XYZ file of C-alpha atoms in Angstrom:
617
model
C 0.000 0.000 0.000
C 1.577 3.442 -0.855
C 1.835 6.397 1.151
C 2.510 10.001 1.456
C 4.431 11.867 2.938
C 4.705 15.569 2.941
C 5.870 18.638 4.687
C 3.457 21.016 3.830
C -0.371 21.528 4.303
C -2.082 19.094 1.615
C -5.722 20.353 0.453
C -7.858 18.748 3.084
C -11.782 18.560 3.986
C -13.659 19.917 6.505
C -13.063 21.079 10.173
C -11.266 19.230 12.913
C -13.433 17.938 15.458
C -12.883 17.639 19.461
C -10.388 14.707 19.547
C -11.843 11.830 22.264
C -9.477 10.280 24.415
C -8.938 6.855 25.240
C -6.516 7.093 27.604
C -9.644 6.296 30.546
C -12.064 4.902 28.741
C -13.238 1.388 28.561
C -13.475 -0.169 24.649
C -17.514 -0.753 23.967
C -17.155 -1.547 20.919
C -15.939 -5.083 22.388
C -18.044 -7.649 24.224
C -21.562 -8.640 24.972
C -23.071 -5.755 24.108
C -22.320 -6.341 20.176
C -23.884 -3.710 18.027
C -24.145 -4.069 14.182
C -25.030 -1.431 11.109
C -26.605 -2.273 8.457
C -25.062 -1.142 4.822
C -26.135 -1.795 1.408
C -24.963 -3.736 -0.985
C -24.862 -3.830 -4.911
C -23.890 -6.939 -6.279
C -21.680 -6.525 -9.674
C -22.665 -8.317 -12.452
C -21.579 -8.550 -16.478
C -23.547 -9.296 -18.514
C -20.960 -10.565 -20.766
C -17.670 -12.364 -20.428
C -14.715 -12.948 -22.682
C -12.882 -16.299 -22.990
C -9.039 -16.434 -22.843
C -7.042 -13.356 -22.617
C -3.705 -11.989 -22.954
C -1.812 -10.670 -20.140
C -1.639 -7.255 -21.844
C -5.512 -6.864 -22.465
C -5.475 -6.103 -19.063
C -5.130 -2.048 -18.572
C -8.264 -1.070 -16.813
C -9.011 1.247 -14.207
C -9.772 -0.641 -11.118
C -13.693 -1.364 -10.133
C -15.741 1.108 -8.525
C -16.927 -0.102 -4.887
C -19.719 -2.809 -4.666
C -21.419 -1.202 -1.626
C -23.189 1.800 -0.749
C -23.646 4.021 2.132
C -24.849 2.577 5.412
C -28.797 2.706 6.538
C -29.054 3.607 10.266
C -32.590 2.982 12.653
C -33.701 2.327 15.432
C -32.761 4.442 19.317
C -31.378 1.911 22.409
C -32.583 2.321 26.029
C -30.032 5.516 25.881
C -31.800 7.582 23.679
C -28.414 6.477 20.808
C -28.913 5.807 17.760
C -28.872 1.887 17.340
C -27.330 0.232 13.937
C -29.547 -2.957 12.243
C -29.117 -5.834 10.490
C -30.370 -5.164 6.524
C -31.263 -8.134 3.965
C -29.934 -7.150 0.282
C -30.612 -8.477 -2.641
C -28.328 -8.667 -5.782
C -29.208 -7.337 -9.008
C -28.489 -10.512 -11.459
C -29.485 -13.376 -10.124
C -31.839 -12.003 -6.646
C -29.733 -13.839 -4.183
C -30.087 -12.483 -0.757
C -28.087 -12.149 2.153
C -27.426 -10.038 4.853
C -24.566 -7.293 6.003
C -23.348 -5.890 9.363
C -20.893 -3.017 10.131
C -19.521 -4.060 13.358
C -18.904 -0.626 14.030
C -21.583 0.848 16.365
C -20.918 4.444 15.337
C -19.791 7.114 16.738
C -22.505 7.882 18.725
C -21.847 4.489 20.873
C -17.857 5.114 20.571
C -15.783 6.569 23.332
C -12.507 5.969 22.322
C -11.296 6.213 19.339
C -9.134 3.233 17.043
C -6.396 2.871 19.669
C -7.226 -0.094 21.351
C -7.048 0.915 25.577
C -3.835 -0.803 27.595
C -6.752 -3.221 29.710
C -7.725 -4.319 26.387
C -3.981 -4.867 24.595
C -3.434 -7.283 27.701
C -6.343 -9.591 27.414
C -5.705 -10.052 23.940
C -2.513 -10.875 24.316
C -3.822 -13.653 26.336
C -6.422 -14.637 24.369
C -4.219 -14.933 21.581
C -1.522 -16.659 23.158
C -3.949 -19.439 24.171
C -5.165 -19.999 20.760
C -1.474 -20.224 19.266
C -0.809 -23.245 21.827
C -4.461 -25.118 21.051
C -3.288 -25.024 17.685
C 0.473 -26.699 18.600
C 1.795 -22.943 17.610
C 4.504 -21.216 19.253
C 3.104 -17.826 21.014
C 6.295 -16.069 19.903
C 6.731 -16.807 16.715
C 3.563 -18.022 14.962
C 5.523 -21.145 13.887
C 5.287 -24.686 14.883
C 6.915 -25.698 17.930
C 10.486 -26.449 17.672
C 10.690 -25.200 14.323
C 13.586 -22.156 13.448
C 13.237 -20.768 9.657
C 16.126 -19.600 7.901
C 16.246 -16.003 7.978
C 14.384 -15.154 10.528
C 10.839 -15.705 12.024
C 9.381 -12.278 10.173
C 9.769 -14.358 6.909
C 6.424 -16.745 5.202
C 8.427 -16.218 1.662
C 10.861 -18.494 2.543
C 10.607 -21.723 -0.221
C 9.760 -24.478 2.618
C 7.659 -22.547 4.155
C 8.596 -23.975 7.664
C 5.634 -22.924 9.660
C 3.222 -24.616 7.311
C 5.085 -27.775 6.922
C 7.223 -27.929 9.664
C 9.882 -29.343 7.607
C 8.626 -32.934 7.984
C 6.632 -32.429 11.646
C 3.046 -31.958 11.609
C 0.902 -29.021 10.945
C -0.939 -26.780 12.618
C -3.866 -28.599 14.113
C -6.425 -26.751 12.172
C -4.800 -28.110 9.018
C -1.799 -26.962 6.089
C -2.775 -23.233 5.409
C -1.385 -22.975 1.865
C 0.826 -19.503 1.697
C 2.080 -17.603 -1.426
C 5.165 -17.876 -2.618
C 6.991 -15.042 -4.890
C 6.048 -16.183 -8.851
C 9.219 -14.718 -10.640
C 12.214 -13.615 -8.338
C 11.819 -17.170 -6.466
C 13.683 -19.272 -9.292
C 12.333 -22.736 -8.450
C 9.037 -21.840 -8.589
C 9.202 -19.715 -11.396
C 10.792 -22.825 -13.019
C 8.090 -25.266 -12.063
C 5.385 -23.029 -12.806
C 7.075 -22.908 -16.475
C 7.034 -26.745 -16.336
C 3.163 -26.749 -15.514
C 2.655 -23.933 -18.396
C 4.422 -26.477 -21.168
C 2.796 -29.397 -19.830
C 5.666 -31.322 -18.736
C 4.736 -31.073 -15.016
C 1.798 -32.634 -12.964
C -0.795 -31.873 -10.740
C -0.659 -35.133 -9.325
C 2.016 -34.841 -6.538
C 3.401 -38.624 -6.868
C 4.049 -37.804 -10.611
C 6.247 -34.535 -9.946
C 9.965 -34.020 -8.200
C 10.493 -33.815 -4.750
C 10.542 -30.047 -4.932
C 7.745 -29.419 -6.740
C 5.916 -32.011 -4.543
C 7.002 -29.427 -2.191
C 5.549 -26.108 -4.083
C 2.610 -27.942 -4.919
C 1.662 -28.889 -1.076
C 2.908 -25.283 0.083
C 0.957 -22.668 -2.498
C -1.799 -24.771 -4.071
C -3.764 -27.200 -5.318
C -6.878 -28.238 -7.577
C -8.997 -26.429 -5.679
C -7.290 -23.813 -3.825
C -4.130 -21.472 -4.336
C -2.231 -18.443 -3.450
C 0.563 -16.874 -5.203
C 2.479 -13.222 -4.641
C 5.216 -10.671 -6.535
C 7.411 -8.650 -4.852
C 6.932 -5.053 -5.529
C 9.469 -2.206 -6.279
C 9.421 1.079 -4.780
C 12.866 2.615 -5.990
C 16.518 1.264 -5.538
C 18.411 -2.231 -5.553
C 15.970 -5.101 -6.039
C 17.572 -6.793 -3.447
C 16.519 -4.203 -1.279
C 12.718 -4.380 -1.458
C 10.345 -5.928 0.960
C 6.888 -7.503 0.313
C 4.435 -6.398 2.685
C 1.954 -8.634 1.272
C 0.734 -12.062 2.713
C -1.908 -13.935 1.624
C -3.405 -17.644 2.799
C -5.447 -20.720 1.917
C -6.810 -22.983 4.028
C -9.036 -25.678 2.246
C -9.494 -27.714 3.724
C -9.751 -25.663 7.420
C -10.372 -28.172 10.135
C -10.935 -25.499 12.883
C -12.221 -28.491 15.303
C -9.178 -30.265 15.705
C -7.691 -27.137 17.893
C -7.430 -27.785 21.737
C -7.047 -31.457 20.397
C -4.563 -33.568 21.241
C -2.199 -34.016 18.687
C -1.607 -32.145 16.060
C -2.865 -32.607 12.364
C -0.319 -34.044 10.001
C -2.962 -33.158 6.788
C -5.461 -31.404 7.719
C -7.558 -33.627 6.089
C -9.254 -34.581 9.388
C -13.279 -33.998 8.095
C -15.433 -36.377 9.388
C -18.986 -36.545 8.442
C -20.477 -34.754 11.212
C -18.404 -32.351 10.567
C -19.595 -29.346 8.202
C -17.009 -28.245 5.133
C -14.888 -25.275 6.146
C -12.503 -23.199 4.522
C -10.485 -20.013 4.966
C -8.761 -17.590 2.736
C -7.474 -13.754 3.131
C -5.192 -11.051 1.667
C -3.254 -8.750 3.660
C -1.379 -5.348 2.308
C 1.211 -4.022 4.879
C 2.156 -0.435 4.712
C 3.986 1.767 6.336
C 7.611 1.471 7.793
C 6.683 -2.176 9.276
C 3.816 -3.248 7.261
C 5.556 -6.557 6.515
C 5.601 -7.710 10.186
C 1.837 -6.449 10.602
C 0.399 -8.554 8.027
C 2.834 -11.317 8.252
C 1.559 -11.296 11.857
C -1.971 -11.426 10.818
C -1.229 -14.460 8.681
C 0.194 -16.571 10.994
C -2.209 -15.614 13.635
C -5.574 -15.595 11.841
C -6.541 -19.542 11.693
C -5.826 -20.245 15.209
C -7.483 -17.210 16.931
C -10.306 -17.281 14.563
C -10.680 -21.123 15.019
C -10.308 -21.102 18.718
C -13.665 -19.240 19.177
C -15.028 -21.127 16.239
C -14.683 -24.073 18.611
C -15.738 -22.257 21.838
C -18.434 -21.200 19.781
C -19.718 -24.713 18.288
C -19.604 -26.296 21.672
C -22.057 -23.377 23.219
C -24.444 -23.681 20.243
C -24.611 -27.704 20.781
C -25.589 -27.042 24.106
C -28.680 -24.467 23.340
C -29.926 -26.462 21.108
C -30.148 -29.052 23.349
C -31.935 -26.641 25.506
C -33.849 -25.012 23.173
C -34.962 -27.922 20.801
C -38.000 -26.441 19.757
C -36.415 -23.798 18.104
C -37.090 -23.994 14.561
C -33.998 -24.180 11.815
C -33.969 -20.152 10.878
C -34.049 -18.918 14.055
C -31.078 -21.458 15.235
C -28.889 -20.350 12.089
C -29.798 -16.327 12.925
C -28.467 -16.792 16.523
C -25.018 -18.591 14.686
C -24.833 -16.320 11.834
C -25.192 -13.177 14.836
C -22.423 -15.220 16.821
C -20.240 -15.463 14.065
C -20.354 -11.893 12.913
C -19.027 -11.066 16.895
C -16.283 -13.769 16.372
C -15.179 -12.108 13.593
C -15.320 -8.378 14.551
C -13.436 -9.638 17.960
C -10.816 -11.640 15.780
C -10.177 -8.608 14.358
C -9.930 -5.947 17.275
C -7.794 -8.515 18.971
C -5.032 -8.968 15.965
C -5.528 -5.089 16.284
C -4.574 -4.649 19.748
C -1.577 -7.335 19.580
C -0.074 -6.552 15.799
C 3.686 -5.572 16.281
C 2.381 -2.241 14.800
C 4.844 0.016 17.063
C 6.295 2.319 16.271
C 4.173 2.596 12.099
C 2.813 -0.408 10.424
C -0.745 -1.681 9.946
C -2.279 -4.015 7.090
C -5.660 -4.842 5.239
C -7.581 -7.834 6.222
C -10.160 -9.002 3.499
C -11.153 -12.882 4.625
C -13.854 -15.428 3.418
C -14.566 -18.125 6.014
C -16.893 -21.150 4.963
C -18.855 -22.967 7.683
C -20.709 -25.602 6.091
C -22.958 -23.687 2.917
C -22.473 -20.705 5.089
C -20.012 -17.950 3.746
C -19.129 -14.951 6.333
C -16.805 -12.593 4.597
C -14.895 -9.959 6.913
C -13.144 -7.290 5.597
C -11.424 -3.664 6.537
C -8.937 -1.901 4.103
C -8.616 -1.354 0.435
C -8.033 -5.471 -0.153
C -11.176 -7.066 -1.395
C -13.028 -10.161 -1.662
C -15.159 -11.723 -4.094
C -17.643 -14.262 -4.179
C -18.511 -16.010 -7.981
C -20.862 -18.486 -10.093
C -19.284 -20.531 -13.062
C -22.244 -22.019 -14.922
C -21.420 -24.766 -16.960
C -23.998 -26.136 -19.725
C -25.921 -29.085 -19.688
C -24.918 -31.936 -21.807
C -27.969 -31.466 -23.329
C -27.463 -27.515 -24.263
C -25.286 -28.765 -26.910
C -21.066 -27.645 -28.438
C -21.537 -24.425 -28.929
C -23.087 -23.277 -25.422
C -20.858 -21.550 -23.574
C -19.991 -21.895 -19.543
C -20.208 -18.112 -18.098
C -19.199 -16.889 -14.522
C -20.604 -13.613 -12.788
C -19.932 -11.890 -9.617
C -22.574 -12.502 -7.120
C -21.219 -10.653 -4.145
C -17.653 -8.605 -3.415
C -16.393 -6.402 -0.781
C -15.950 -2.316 -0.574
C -12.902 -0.498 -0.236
C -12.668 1.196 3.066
C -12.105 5.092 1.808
C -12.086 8.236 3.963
C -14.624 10.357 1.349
C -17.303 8.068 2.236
C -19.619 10.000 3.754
C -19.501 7.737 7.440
C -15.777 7.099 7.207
C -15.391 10.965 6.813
C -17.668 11.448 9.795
C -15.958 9.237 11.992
C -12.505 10.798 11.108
C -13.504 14.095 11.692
C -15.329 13.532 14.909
C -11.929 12.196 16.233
C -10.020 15.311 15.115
C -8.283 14.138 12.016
C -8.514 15.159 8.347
C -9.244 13.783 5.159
C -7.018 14.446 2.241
C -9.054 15.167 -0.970
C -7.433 15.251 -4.325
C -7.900 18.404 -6.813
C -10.948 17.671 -8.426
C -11.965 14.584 -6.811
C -15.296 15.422 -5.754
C -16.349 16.749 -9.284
C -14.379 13.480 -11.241
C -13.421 10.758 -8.302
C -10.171 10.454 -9.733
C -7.465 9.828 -6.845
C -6.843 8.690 -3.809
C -8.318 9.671 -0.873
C -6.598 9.409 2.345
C -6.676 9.880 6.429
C -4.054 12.252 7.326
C -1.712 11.371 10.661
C 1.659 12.285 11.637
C 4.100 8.766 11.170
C 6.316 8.522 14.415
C 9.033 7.187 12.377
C 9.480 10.496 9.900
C 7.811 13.438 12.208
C 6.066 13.795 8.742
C 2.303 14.185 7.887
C 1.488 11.105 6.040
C -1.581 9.574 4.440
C -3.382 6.110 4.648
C -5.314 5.216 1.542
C -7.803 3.529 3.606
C -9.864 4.236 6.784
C -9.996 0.938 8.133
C -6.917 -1.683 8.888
C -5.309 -3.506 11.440
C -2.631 -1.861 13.198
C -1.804 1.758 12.157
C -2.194 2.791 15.889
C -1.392 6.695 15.297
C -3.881 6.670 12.178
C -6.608 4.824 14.961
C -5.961 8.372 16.695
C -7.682 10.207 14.356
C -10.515 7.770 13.452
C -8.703 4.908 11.549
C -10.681 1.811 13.257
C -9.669 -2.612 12.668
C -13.602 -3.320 12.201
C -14.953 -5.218 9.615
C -17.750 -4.698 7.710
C -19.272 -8.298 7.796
C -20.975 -10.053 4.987
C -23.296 -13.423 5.544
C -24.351 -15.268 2.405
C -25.368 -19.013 1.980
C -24.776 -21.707 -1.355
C -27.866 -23.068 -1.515
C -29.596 -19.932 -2.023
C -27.017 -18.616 -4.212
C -27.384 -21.864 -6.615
C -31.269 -21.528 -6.102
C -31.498 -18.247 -7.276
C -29.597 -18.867 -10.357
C -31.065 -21.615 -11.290
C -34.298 -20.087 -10.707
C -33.066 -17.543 -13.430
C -31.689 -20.442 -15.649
C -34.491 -22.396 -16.230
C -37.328 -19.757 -16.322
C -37.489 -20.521 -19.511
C -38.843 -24.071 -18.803
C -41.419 -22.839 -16.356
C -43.982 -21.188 -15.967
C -47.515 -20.749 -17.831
C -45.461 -19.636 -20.940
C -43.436 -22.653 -22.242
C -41.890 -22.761 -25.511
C -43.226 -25.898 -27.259
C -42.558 -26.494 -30.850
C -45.329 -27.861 -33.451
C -45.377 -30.708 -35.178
C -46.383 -29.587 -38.822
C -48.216 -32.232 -39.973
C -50.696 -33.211 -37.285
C -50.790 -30.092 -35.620
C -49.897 -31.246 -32.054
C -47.217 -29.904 -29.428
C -43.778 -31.488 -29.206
C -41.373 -31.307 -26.326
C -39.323 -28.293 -27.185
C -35.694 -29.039 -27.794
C -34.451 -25.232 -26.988
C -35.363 -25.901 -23.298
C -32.410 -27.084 -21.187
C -32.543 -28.168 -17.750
C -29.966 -26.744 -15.174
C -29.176 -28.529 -11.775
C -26.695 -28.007 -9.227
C -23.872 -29.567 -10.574
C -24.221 -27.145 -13.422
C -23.544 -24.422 -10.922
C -20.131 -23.575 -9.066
C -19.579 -21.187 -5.952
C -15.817 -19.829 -5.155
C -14.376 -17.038 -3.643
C -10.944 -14.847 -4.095
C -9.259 -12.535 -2.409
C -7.080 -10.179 -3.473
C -4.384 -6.972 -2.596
C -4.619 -3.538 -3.864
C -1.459 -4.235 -6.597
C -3.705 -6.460 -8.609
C -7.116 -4.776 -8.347
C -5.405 -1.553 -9.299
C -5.113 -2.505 -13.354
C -7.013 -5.402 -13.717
C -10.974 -5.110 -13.717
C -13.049 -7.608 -11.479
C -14.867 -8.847 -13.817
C -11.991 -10.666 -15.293
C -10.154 -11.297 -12.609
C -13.284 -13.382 -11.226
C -13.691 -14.512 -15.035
C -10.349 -15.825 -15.499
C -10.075 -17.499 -10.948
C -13.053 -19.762 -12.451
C -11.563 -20.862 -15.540
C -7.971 -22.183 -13.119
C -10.559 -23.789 -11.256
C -13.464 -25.032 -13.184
C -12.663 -25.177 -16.986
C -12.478 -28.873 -18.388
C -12.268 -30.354 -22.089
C -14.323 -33.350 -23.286
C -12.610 -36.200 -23.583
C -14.917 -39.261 -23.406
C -16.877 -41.783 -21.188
C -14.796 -43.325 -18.274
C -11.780 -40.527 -18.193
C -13.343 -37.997 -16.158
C -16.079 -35.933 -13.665
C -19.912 -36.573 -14.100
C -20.145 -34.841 -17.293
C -17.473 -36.293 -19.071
C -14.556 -33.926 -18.718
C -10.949 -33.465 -17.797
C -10.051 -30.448 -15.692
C -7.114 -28.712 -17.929
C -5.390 -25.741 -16.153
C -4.455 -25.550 -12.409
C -5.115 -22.197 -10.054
C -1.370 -21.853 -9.672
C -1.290 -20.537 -13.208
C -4.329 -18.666 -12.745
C -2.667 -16.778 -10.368
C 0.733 -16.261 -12.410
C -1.751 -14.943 -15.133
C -3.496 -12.843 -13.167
C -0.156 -11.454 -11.394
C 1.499 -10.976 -14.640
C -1.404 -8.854 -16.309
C -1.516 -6.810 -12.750
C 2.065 -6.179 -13.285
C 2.384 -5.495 -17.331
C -0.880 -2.644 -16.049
C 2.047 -1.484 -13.631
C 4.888 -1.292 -15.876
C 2.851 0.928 -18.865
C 1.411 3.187 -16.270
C 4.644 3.871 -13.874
C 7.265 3.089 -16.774
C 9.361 0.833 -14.167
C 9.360 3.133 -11.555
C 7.476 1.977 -9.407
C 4.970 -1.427 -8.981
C 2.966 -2.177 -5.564
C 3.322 -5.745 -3.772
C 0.521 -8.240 -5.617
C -1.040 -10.978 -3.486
C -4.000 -13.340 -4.239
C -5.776 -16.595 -2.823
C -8.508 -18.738 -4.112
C -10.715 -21.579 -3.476
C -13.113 -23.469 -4.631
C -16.344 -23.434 -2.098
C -18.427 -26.119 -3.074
C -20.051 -28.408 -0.374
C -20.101 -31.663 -2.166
């Protein structure tokens, strides 16, 4: 993420506010008293999308924001304003869902997005016990016993020790897979080469022992994460990437407080629902790099430690409550989960190594069963997508199309309740010339950086860390997403096969008696005909490439098949023919080539992406 820095007085908006201080105040905007706003949602949808493309083809401006402004209602016993839970619906398909800012506003806030001392140390214990339940080393982040080369700061090293544990077992929540560096890491730009020319394998016991390695550490057939180092001026050597980026698929969240340790992660049983993790996180500032590595590591095991907590409490309500019917049981969960993550946030807030300037982005999609709960804060963004493939029966020439059913906004001072906030806590938003008349720019919350004595700018008003930004309104919560599989595939194939239902049917006639025949245009679509998959992705590739196509291109890596006959394949007769990993190169590549005509060399942001497939069966 880029920043500014400058000397003199930039052209700001509006007046500073009273700062609050949080040097004696409790934080409300943790615990039981968990308040939500509602904001709305557009879904994005094309209506048309390309096949194969070029690297180059890819010099867009990025996508404007999926969401709106937020919807407030309601008063609490206080006379405050009180923020609400609001169903949305998209515009392509009508799938529905729900959204939550787990900010309560400012009119419940008394401190401001510096988390108070009290609350720093109870994290840090919370935290601490979640990194041992998961066989984790408080410290470092890494598995017990395990030293990587280079130092602990470092996921980008090849083995990627603290995934593997160079032959011990992983985490007990499973193998997160973690992005390594597609071009300035030789052996993987090698192997991915091999893949490319089709003299490399997807099946591990068919490749060398180190790509076995690559493949088991950054991907797989239906998952993958991949990164580029950036360049912002001098020796190449020099740079940092402040990027991180994970995968878990499977994510076996139950297995933590076990036992022993998992040694694949593949420990689903059936009474156990699917689950699945992925995030991106851009660091920025001075330290950014040990903020989001930080967040990395730390993510599955706090998250999954109050997943756990969380399961066993609900198993014993029900038991309680067993005449609750089925919606109001998966409200109370989808409520519960919402807290888990705004906590899991505020916490990796409050114990980041963010002193003296660093912070990151945190855009994650966690599956619970055909549940999806996507948290996010920053300028990194997630995406939820459909890949319809045809029927058998729609015939060669019908094509298999994907759309966006669902991605995040970026977190931007100008909108109108980020503004507010920031300016109620004394600081300023940076407006560029002419912004408000073209919205061309970057918009940013001004703070001074400890590290420079310098006013400098965050192009975001949400992350994690950023502690003197949180002075002057920049705040770690997420605006919280809730959608669900089933009615994502039941809405589009409610739109699919309209055309066979209904009073109006198409029939054809039969010309020479006159009578109705079944009509041969009218294709059938069922659920296997209909894929569900998320990405998420840093700022450096959603700069230049549009979302559309990025979305477009995640489902053909992992979806897209070629007929090749009875008794060779899946359930419609097909081979799957590319692999995520080079999805990802592609898509880092374009992101890149956008880079390189626009700056000229000069200068190229860190890229980061993850994927997964989220199907349930």
């Amino acid at each position: 993420m880029r920043h500014i820095s400058s000397s003199s007085s930039p052209h700001s908006a509006g007046g500073a506010s009273k700062k609050t201080s949080s040097s004696s105040s409790k934080n409300k905007r943790f615990g039981s008293s968990f308040a939500t706003k509602a904001f709305v949602a557009t879904a994005t949808a094309s209506t048309s999308y390309a096949a194969y493309y070029c690297a180059t083809a890819f010099l867009f401006s990025s996508a404007a924001s999926v969401h709106g402004e937020s919807t407030v209602g309601g008063v609490n016993s206080e006379g405050k304003k009180r923020f609400h839970e609001e169903k949305k619906t998209d515009d392509r398909y009508g799938i529905q869902y729900a959204g939550f800012d787990s900010y309560p506003g400012i009119e419940m806030d008394d401190g401001t997005g510096v988390s108070t001392e009290a609350f720093k140390a109870a994290s840090v214990e919370v935290v601490a016990r979640a990194l041992e339940a998961a066989g984790l080393d408080e410290k470092t982040g890494i598995m017990k016993g395990v030293t990587i080369a280079g130092g602990n700061d470092i996921t980008l090293d090849p083995k990627h020790a603290h995934r593997i544990g160079l032959g011990m077992a992983c985490p007990s929540y499973g193998c997160p897979f973690l992005p390594m560096d597609m071009h300035y890491d030789e052996e993987v730009k090698v192997h991915l080469e091999n893949m490319r020319k089709g003299t490399s394998s997807n099946n591990e016991s068919d490749v060398s022992e180190k790509e076995n390695t690559m493949l088991k550490t950054s991907g797989s057939e239906k998952a993958a994460t991949l990164t580029l180092i950036g360049y912002k001026g001098g020796r190449m050597e020099d740079q940092i990437n402040q990027d991180r980026a994970l995968a878990l698929a499977p994510y076996s969240y139950w297995n933590i407080n076990s036992s022993s340790p998992s040694n694949t992660g593949d420990s689903d049983s059936p009474s156990r629902p699917i689950a699945r993790l992925i995030g991106a996180f851009d660091g920025h500032a001075k330290y950014g790099e040990k903020v989001s590595e930080y967040v990395a590591k730390t993510l599955p095991a706090l998250l999954g430690s109050k997943l756990v907590e969380h399961d066993a409490t609900m198993s014993s309500k029900e038991k309680k409550n067993d005449d609750d019917d089925v919606a109001e049981i998966q409200r109370r969960k989808d409520h519960d989960i919402g807290r888990i993550l705004h906590e899991t946030f505020l916490e990796l807030d409050a114990t980041s190594p963010a002193h003296p300037s660093g912070g990151c982005t945190a855009s994650a999609v966690l599956q619970v069963g055909t549940r999806i709960y996507i948290a996010n804060a920053g300028d990194s963004r997630s995406f939820v997508g459909v890949h319809v493939t045809p029927p058998t029966a729609a015939g060669s020439d019908a094509k298999a199309t994907t759309a966006i059913v669902f991605g995040t906004r970026e977190d931007k001072a100008h909108l109108m309740k980020e503004r507010e906030r920031v300016e109620h806590m004394g600081g300023t938003v940076y407006l560029p010339n002419g912004f408000m008349d073209t919205g061309k720019g970057t918009t940013r919350v001004l703070y001074k950086d400890p590290t420079t004595g310098s006013t400098s700018g965050l192009a975001m008003s949400r992350s994690i860390g950023d502690w003197d930004a949180g002075a002057v309104g920049v705040i770690p919560d997420p605006l919280v997403d809730i959608l669900d599989t089933k009615e994502i595939k039941k809405r589009v194939l409610e739109s699919l096969n309209k055309a066979c239902g209904g009073d109006a049917k198409e029939v054809e006639i039969d010309p020479a008696s006159g009578e109705s025949l079944p009509s041969t245009s009218c294709v059938t679509y069922t659920e296997k005909n209909v894929k569900v998959f998320a990405v998420s992705a840093t700022d450096g590739l959603l700069d230049y490439l549009p979302e559309e196509a990025i979305v477009n291109h995640v489902a053909k890596g992992l979806y897209e098949t070629t007929k090749v006959g009875d008794g060779d394949s899946n359930a419609f007769g097909e081979q799957k023919t590319t692999n995520p990993l080079l999805v990802c190169e592609d898509l880092i590549y374009a992101a890149a080539q956008g880079w390189q005509e626009d700056k000229g060399g000069r200068y190229r942001d860190d890229i980061a992406i993850a994927m997964t497939d989220l199907e349930t069966e």
